[in-house]
Short mmCIF file of C-alpha atoms in Angstrom, two decimals:
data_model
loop_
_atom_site.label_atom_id
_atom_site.label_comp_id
_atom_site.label_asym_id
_atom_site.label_seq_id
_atom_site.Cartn_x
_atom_site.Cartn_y
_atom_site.Cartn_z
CA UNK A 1 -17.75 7.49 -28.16
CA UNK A 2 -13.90 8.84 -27.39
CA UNK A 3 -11.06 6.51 -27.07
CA UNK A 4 -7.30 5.96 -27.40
CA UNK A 5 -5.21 3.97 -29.33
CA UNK A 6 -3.87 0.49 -28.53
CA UNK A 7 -6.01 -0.98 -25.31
CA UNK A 8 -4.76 -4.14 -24.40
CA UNK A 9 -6.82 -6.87 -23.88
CA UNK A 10 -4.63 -8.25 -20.58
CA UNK A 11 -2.98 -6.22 -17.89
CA UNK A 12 -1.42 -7.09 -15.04
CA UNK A 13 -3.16 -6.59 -11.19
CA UNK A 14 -2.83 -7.73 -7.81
CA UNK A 15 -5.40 -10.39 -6.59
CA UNK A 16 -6.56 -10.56 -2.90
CA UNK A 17 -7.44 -14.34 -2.61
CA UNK A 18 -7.26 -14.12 1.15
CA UNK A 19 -6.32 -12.55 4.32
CA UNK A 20 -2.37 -12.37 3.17
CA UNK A 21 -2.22 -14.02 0.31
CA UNK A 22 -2.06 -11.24 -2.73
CA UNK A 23 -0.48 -12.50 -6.14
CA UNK A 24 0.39 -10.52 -9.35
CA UNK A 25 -1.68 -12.02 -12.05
CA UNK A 26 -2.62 -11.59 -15.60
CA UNK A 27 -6.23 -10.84 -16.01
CA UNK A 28 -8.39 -8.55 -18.51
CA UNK A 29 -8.77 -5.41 -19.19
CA UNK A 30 -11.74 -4.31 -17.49
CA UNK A 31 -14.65 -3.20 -19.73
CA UNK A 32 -16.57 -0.17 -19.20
CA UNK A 33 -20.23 0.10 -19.44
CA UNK A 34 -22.41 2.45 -20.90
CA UNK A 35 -21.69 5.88 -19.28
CA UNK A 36 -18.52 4.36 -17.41
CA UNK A 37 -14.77 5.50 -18.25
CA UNK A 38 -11.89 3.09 -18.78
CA UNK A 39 -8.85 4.66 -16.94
CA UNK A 40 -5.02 3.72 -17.59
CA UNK A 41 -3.64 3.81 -13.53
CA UNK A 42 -0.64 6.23 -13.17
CA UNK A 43 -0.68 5.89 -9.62
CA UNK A 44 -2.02 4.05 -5.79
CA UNK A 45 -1.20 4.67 -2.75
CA UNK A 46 -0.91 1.86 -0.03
CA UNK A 47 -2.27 3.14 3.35
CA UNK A 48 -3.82 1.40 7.04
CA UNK A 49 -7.19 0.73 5.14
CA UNK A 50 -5.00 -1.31 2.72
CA UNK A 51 -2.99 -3.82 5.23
CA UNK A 52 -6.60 -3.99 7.32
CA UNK A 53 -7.90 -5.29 4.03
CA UNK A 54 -4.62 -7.31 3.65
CA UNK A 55 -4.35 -9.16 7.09
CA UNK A 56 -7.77 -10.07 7.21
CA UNK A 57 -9.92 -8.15 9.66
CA UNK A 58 -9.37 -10.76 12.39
CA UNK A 59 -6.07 -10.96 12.77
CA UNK A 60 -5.85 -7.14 12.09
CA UNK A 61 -8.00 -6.36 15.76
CA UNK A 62 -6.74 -10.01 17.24
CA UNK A 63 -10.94 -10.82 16.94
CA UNK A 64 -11.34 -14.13 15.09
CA UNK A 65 -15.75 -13.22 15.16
CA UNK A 66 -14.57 -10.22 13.25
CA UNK A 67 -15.90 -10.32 9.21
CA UNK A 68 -13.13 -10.35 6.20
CA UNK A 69 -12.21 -7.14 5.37
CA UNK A 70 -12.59 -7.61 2.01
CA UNK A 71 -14.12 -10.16 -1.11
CA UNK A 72 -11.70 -12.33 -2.01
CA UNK A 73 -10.88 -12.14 -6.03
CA UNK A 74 -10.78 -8.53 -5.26
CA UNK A 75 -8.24 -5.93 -7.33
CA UNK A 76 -7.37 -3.47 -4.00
CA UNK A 77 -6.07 0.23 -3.99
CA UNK A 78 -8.85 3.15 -3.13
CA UNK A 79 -6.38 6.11 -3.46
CA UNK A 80 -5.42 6.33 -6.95
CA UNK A 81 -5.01 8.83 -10.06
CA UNK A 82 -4.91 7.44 -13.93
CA UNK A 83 -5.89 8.86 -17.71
CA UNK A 84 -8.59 8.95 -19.43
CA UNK A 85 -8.60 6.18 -22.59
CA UNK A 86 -12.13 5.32 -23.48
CA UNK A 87 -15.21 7.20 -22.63
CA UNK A 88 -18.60 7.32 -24.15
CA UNK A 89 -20.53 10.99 -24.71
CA UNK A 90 -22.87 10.81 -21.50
CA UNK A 91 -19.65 9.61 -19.42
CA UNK A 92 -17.97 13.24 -21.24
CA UNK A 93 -20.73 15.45 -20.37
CA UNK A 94 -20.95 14.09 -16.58
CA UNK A 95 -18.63 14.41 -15.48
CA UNK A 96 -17.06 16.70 -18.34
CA UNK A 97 -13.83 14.77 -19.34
CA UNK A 98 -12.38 13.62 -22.23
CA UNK A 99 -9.71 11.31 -23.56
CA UNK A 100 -5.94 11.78 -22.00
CA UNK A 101 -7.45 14.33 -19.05
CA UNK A 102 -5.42 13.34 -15.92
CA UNK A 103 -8.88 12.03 -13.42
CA UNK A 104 -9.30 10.37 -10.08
CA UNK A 105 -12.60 9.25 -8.22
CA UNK A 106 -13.49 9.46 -4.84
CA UNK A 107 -12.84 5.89 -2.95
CA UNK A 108 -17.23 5.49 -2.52
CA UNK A 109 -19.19 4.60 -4.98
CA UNK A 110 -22.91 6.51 -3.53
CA UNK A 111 -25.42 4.56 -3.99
CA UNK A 112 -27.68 8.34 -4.28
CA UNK A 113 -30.52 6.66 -2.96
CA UNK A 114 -30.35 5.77 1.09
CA UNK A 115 -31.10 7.90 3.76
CA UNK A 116 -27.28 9.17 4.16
CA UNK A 117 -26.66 9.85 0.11
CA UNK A 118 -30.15 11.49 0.07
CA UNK A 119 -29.54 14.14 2.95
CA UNK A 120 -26.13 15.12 1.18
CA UNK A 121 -23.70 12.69 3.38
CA UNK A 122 -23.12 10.82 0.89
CA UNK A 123 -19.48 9.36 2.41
CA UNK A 124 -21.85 7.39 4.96
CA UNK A 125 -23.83 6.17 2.37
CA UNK A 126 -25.91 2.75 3.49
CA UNK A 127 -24.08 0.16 1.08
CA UNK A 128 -21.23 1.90 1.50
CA UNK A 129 -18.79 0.41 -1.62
CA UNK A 130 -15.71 1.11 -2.33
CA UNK A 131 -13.29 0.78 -4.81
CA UNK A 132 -10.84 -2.24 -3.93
CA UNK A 133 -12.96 -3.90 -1.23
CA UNK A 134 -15.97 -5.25 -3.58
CA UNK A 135 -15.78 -7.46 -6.89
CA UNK A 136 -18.54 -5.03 -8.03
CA UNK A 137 -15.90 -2.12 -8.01
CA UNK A 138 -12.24 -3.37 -8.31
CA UNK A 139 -9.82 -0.96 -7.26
CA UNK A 140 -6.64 0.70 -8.59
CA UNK A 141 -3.76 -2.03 -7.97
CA UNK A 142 -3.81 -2.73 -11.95
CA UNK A 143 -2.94 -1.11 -15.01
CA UNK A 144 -6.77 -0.41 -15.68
CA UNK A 145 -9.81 0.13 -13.82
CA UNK A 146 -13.25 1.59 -14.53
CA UNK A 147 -15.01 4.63 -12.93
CA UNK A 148 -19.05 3.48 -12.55
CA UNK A 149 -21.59 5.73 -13.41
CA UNK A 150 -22.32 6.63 -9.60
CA UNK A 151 -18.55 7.61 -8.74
CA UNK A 152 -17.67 11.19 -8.07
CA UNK A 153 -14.83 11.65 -10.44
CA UNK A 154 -12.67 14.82 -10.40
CA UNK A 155 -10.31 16.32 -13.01
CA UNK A 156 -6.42 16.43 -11.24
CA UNK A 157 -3.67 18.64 -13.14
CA UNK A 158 -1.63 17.24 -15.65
CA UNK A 159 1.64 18.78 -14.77
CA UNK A 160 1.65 16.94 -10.86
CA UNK A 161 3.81 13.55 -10.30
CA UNK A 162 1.02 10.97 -10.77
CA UNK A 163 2.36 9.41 -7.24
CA UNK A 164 1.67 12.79 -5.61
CA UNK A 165 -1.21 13.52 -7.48
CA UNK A 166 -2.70 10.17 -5.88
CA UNK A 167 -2.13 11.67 -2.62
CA UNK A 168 -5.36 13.53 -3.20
CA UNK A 169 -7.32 11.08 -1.40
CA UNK A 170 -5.54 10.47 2.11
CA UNK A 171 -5.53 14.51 2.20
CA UNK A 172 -9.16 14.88 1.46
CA UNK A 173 -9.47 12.29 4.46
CA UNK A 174 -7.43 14.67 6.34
CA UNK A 175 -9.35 17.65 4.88
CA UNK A 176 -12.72 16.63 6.30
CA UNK A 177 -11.03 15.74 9.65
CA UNK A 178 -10.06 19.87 10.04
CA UNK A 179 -13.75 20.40 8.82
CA UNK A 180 -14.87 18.32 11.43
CA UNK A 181 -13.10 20.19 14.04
CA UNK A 182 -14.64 23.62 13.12
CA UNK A 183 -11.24 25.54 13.79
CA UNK A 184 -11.14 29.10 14.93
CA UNK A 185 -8.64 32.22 14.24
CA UNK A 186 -7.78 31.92 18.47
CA UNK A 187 -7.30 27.49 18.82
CA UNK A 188 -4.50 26.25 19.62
CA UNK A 189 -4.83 22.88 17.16
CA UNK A 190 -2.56 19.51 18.55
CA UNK A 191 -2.13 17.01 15.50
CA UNK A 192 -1.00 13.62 16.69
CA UNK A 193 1.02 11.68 14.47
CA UNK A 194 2.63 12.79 11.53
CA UNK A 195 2.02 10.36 8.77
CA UNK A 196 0.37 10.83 5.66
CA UNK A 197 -3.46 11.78 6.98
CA UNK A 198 -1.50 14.11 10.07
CA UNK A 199 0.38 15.99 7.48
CA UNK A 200 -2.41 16.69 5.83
CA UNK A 201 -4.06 17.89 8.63
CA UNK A 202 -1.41 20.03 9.21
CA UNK A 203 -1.88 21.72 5.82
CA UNK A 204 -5.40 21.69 6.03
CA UNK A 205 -5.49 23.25 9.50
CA UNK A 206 -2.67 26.17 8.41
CA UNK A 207 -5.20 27.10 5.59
CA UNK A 208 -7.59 27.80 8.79
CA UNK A 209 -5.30 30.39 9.99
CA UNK A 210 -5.60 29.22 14.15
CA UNK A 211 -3.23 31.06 16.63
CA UNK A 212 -1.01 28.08 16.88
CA UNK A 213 -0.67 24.24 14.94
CA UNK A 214 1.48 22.13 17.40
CA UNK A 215 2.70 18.53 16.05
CA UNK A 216 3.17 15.09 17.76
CA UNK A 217 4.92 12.23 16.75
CA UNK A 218 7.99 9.87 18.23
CA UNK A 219 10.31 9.97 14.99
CA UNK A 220 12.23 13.35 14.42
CA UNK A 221 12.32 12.68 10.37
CA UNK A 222 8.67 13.12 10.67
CA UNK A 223 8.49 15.86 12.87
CA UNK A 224 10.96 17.75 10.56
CA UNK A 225 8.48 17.50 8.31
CA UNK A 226 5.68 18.27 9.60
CA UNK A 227 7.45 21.86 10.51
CA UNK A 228 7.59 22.32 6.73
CA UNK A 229 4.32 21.13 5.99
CA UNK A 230 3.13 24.25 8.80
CA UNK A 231 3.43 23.41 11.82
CA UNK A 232 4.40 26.13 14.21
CA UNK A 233 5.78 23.69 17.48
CA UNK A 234 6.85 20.22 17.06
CA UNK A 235 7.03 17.78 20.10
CA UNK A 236 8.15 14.42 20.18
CA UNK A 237 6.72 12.60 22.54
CA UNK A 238 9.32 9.97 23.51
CA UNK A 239 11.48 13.15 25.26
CA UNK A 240 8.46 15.62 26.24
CA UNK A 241 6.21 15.49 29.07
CA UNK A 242 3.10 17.16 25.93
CA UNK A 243 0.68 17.16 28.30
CA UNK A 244 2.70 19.14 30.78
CA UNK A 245 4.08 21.04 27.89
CA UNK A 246 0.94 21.85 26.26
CA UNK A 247 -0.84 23.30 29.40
CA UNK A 248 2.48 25.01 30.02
CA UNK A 249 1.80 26.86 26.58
CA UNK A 250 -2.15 27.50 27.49
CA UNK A 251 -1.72 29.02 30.96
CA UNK A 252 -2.82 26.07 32.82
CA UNK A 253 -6.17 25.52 30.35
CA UNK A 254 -4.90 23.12 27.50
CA UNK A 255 -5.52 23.08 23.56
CA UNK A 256 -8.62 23.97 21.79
CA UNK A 257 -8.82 20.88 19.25
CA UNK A 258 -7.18 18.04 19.23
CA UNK A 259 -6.69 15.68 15.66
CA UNK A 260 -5.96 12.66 16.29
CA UNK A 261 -3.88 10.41 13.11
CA UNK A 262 -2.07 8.20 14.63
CA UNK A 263 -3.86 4.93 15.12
CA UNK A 264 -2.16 4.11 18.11
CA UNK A 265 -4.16 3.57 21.08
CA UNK A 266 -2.46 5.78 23.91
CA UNK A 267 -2.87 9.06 21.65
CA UNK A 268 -6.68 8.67 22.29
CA UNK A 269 -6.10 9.09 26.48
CA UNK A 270 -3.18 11.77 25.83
CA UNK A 271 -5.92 13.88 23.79
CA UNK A 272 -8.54 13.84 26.11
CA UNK A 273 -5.91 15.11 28.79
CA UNK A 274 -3.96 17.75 26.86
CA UNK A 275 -7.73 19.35 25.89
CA UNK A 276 -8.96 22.64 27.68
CA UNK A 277 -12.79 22.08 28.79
CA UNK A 278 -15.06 22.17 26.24
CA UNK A 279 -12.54 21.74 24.20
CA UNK A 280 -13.22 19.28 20.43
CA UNK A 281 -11.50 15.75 19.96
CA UNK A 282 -11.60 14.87 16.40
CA UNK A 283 -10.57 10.81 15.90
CA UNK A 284 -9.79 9.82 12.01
CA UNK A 285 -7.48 7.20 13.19
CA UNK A 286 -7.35 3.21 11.79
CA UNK A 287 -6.94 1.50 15.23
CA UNK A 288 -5.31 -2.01 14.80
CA UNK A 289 -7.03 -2.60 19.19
CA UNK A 290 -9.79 -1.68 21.22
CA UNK A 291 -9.18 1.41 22.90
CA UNK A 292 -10.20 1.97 26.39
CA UNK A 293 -10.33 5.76 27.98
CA UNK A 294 -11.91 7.04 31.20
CA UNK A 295 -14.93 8.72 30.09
CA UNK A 296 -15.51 10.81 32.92
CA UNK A 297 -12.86 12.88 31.29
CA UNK A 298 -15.35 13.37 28.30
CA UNK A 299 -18.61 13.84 30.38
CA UNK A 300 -17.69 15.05 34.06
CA UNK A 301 -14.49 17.05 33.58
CA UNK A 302 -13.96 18.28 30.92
CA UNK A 303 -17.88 18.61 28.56
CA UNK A 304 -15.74 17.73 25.20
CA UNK A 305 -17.13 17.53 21.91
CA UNK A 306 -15.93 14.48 20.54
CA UNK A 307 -16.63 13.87 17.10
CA UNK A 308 -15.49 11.31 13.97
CA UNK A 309 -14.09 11.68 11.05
CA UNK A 310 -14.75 9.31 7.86
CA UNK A 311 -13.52 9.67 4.18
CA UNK A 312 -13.81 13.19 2.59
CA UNK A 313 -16.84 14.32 1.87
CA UNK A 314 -16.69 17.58 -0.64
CA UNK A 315 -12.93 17.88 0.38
CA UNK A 316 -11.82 16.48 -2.90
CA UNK A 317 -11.47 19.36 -4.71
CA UNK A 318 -9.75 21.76 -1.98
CA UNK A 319 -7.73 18.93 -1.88
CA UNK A 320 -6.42 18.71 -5.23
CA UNK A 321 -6.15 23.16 -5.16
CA UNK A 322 -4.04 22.33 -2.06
CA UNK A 323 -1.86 19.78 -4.00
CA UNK A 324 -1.39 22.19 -7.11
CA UNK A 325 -0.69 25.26 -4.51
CA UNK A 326 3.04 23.21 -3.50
CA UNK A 327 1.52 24.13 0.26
CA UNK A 328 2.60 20.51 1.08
CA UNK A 329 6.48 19.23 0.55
CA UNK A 330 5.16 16.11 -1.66
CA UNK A 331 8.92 15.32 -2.67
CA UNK A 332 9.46 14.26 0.91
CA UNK A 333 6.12 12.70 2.21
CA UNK A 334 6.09 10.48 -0.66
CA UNK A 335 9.33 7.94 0.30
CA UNK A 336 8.70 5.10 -2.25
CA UNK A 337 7.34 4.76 -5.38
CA UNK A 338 7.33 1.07 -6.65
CA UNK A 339 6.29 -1.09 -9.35
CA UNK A 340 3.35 -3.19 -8.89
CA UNK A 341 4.87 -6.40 -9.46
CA UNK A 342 6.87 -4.76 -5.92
CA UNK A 343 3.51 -4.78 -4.64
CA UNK A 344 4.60 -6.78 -1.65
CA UNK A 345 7.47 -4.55 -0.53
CA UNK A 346 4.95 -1.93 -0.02
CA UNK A 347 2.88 -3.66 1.65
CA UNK A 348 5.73 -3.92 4.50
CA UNK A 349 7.05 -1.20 4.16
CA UNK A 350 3.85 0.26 5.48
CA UNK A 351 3.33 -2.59 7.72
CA UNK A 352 6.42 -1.35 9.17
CA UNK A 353 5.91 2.11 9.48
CA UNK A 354 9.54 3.13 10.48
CA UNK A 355 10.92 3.41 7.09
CA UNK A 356 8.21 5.06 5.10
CA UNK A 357 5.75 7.99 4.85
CA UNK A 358 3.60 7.14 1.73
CA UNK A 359 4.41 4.57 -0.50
CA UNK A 360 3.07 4.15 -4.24
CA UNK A 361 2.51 1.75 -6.42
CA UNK A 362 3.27 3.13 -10.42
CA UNK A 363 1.81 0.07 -12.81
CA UNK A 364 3.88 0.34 -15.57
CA UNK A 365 6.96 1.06 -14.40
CA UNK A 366 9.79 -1.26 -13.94
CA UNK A 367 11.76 -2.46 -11.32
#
C-alpha cells in the first residue's frame, strides 16, 4: 500500500438533502476499499446536469410525475480533477498511478457486465451510475472522494490549473458530440451556443479540419470567444437572419452538420432548417422543456440523420491532449473559480447563465 501524510479524518462537502436544499457540512473522510484510490479534490465544475440535479427533476421540466434527479444525502459534482493520497498495489498497477499523480475519472462508473458495457458502449451502460447522483458513488463537491474499482480513471498533467484541468470532462462530452457527427474535410459545421460543451465542440471540430466552423450564440462576449477557440464565422442570432445567412453562404443548399449545445428549445427547429438535405443533426443539449419540431422536416424534406450525443465515451484522453495542447483559451472560458463553502454562488451563477462561462468549485481554498 502507497499513501501520503496527514489524512484527515473530517472534511468538509456539500449535501443534497433535497430538490434545493444543499448545505456545507462536516462529514468523513471517505474510505477507500480494496483496489479503490482516495483522491484529495483540486477541482469541480458546476454545469446543467448539476442545477437538474439541484432543482429537482420536476420543477427542472415543470413535470411534477417526473423522478428526483438525484438520492438525497448525496455529495454532487461529476466533472472533477484531484491527487492521488492513498492507493493500494492492485489500484497502482490498474490503472498505473501512484501517490501525488494529478488523476480524474470518467463521470460513469460501468458496471462491465450489461449488454451496453459488454459491446464496448460502455457510457450507456444499463445501471448507468454516476459520480454525484448515487450514495453508492459520491461525487467531487468535497475535499475527498474515492475512485471505485470499476471507474475509468485517467492520468491529467501536473503543470495545468486544477480548475481547467477539470474541464476535461464537459470537453470529452463535447468530444464525442464531433465524433458523433462524423465530420468531413468539405462540411460546413454550425455549433449552436457557445458555452462550455459548444466551445468544446468548436475545438474538437477545428481538429477535424472541415471547410468552414460557423458559431451561434446571442451574447457577443461569447461569440468573441468562440472565434479564438476556432471558429471561422461567428453569428449572433439576436441581429442575423442565420438561416438566411447560412444558405446565403451554401449557395442556396445549407450546412452539412449541425451541433447543437445550447439547451434552449428554438435551436432544435433553427437546426433542422439551416441543414442541407441529408445533412446530420447532432443534439448533446440539457433541455430544461419539451421540445416540439415538425418532423416532416426530418423525414419528407430534408432525409436528415439525426443522431444523440451522451457523455464521452473514449474521448477522455484526446480530451486531456487537447487541454495540454493550449488549443482552447482556458483563461477565459473558465470565469469563476470559488470556494466550496461559495458553493451556492455557483450554483446561480450558472443558473443564470449571463454572467458566467464555467464556474469551479476549488475545496480548499478560501474565500
Amino acid at each position: 500500500m502507497s499513501e501520503a501524510t496527514s489524512i484527515p479524518t473530517t472534511m468538509q462537502a456539500v449535501i443534497c438533502h433535497g430538490p434545493e436544499d444543499y448545505a456545507l457540512a462536516e462529514v468523513p473522510v471517505p474510505q477507500r476499499g480494496p483496489g479503490e484510490v482516495l483522491v484529495k479534490v483540486d477541482a469541480v465544475g458546476i454545469c446543467a446536469s448539476d442545477l437538474k440535479c439541484y432543482h429537482g427533476a420536476a420543477k427542472f421540466w415543470g413535470d411534477e410525475n417526473r423522478p428526483a434527479w438525484a438520492e438525497t444525502e448525496v455529495i454532487p459534482g461529476h466533472e472533477f480533477v484531484g491527487t492521488v493520497v492513498e492507493l493500494d498495489d492492485e489500484a497502482a498497477e490498474r490503472w498505473g498511478i501512484a501517490v501525488g499523480d494529478r488523476v480524474t475519472s470518467e463521470q460513469i462508473v460501468p458496471c462491465w457486465k450489461c449488454r451496453y458495457c459488454m459491446s464496448g458502449n460502455y457510457h450507456m451502460c444499463g445501471p448507468h451510475v454516476m459520480f454525484g447522483f448515487k450514495r453508492a458513488t459520491p461525487g467531487a463537491m468535497a475535499e475527498y472522494m474515492v475512485y471505485p474499482t470499476n471507474a475509468l480513471v485517467h492520468k491529467v498533467p501536473s503543470h495545468l490549473p486544477p480548475a481547467h484541468a477539470a474541464f476535461v470532462e464537459p470537453l470529452s462530452c463535447a468530444l464525442h458530440a464531433v465524433e458523433r457527427a462524423e465530420l468531413t474535410f468539405e462540411d460546413t459545421v454550425v455549433v449552436a451556443g457557445c458555452g462550455p460543451i459548444g466551445l468544446g465542440m468548436i475545438a474538437g471540430a477545428k481538429a477535424k479540419s472541415p471547410a468552414r466552423i460557423i458559431a451561434l450564440d446571442a451574447a457577443p462576449e461569447k461569440l468573441a470567444l468562440a472565434e479564438r477557440t476556432g471558429a471561422d464565422l461567428v453569428l449572433n442570432i439576436t441581429e442575423v437572419d442565420v438561416v438566411a445567412k447560412i444558405m446565403e453562404l451554401t449557395d442556396g443548399y445549407g450546412a452539412d452538420v449541425y451541433l447543437e449545445g445550447t439547451g434552449h428549445p428554438s435551436a432544435v427547429g433553427q437546426g433542422l432548417n439551416l441543414l442541407r438535405k441529408l445533412g446530420r443533426f447532432v443534439e448533446y443539449s440539457v433541455f430544461g422543456s419539451d421540445v416540439s419540431v415538425d418532423w416532416s422536416i426530418i423525414s419528407d424534406d430534408k432525409e436528415l440523420d439525426v443522431r444523440g450525443a451522451h457523455l464521452g465515451k473514449n474521448c477522455w484522453p484526446t480530451a486531456i491532449r487537447l487541454l495540454d495542447s493550449g488549443a482552447l483559451p482556458m483563461d477565459e472560458i473558465v470565469t469563476h473559480q470559488l470556494p466550496l463553502s461559495e458553493f451556492q454562488q455557483g450554483l446561480d451563477l450558472v443558473n443564470s447563465g449571463k454572467e458566467s462561462i464555467k464556474v469551479s468549485l476549488i475545496p480548499g481554498a478560501t474565500a
